[in-house]
PDB file of C-alpha atoms in Angstrom:
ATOM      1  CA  UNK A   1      19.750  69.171  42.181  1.00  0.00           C
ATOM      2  CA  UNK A   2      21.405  71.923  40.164  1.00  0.00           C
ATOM      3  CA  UNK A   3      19.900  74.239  37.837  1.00  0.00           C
ATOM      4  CA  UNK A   4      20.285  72.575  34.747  1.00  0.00           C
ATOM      5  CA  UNK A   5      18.867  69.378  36.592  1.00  0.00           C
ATOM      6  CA  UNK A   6      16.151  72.218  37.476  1.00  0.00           C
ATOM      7  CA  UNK A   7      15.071  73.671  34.706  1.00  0.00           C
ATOM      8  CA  UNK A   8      12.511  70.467  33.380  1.00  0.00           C
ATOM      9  CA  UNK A   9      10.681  71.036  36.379  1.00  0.00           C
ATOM     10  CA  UNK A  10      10.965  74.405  36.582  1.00  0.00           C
ATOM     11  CA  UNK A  11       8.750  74.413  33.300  1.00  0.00           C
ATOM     12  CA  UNK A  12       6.323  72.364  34.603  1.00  0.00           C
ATOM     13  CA  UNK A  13       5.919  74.223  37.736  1.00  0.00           C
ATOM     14  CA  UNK A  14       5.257  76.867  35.103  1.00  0.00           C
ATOM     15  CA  UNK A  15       2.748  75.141  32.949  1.00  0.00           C
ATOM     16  CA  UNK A  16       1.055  73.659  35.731  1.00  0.00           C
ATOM     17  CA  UNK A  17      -2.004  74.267  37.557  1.00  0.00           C
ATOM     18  CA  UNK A  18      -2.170  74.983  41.467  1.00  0.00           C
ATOM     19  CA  UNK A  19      -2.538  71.292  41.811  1.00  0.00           C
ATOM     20  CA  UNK A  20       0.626  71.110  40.250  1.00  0.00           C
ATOM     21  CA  UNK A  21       2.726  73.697  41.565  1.00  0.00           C
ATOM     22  CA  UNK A  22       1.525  72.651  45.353  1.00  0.00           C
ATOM     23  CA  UNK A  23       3.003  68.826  44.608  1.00  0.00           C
ATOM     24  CA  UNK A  24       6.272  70.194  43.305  1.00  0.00           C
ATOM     25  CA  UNK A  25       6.657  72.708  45.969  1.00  0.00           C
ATOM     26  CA  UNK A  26       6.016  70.332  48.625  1.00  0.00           C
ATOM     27  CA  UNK A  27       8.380  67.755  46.920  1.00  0.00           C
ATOM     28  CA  UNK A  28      10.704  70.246  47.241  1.00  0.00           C
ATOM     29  CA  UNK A  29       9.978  72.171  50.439  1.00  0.00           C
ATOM     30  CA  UNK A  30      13.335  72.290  52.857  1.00  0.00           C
ATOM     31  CA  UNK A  31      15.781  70.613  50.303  1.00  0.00           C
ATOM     32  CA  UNK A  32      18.889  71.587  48.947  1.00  0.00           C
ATOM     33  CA  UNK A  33      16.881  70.960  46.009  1.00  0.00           C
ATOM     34  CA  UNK A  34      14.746  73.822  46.415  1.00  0.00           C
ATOM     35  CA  UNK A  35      17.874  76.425  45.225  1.00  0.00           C
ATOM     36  CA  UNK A  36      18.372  75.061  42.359  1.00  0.00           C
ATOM     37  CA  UNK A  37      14.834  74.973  41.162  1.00  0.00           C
ATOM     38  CA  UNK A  38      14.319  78.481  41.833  1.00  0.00           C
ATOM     39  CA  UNK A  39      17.190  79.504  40.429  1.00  0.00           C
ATOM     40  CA  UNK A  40      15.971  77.519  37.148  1.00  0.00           C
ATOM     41  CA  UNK A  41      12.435  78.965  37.800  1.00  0.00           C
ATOM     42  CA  UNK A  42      14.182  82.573  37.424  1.00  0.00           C
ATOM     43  CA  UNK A  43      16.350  81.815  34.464  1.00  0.00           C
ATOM     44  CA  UNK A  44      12.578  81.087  32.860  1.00  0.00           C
ATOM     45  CA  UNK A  45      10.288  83.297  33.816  1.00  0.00           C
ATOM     46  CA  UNK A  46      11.996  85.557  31.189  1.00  0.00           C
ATOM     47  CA  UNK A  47      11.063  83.290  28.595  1.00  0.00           C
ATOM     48  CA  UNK A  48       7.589  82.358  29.724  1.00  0.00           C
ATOM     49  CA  UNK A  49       6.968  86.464  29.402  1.00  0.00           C
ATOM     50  CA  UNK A  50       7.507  86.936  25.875  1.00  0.00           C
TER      51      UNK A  50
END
């Protein structure tokens, strides 16, 4: 998964609740996947704060 693959999930991790979050980071958890998501999840955190 790269970041622009990412970034749709990265946003819901973001809107989501802990329920949420905990799914996708499990999904996630030990994957090559994993780097791209969090580098997606940084690219929005900038955004989220405004």
């Amino acid at each position: 998964m790269n970041q622009k693959q990412a970034t749709p999930l990265a946003q819901e991790w973001l809107a989501g609740d802990k329920a949420t979050r905990t799914r996708i980071q499990q999904s996630l958890h030990g994957t090559k996947a994993m780097q791209g998501f969090l580098e997606a999840l940084a690219n929005q955190a900038p955004v989220q704060g405004k």
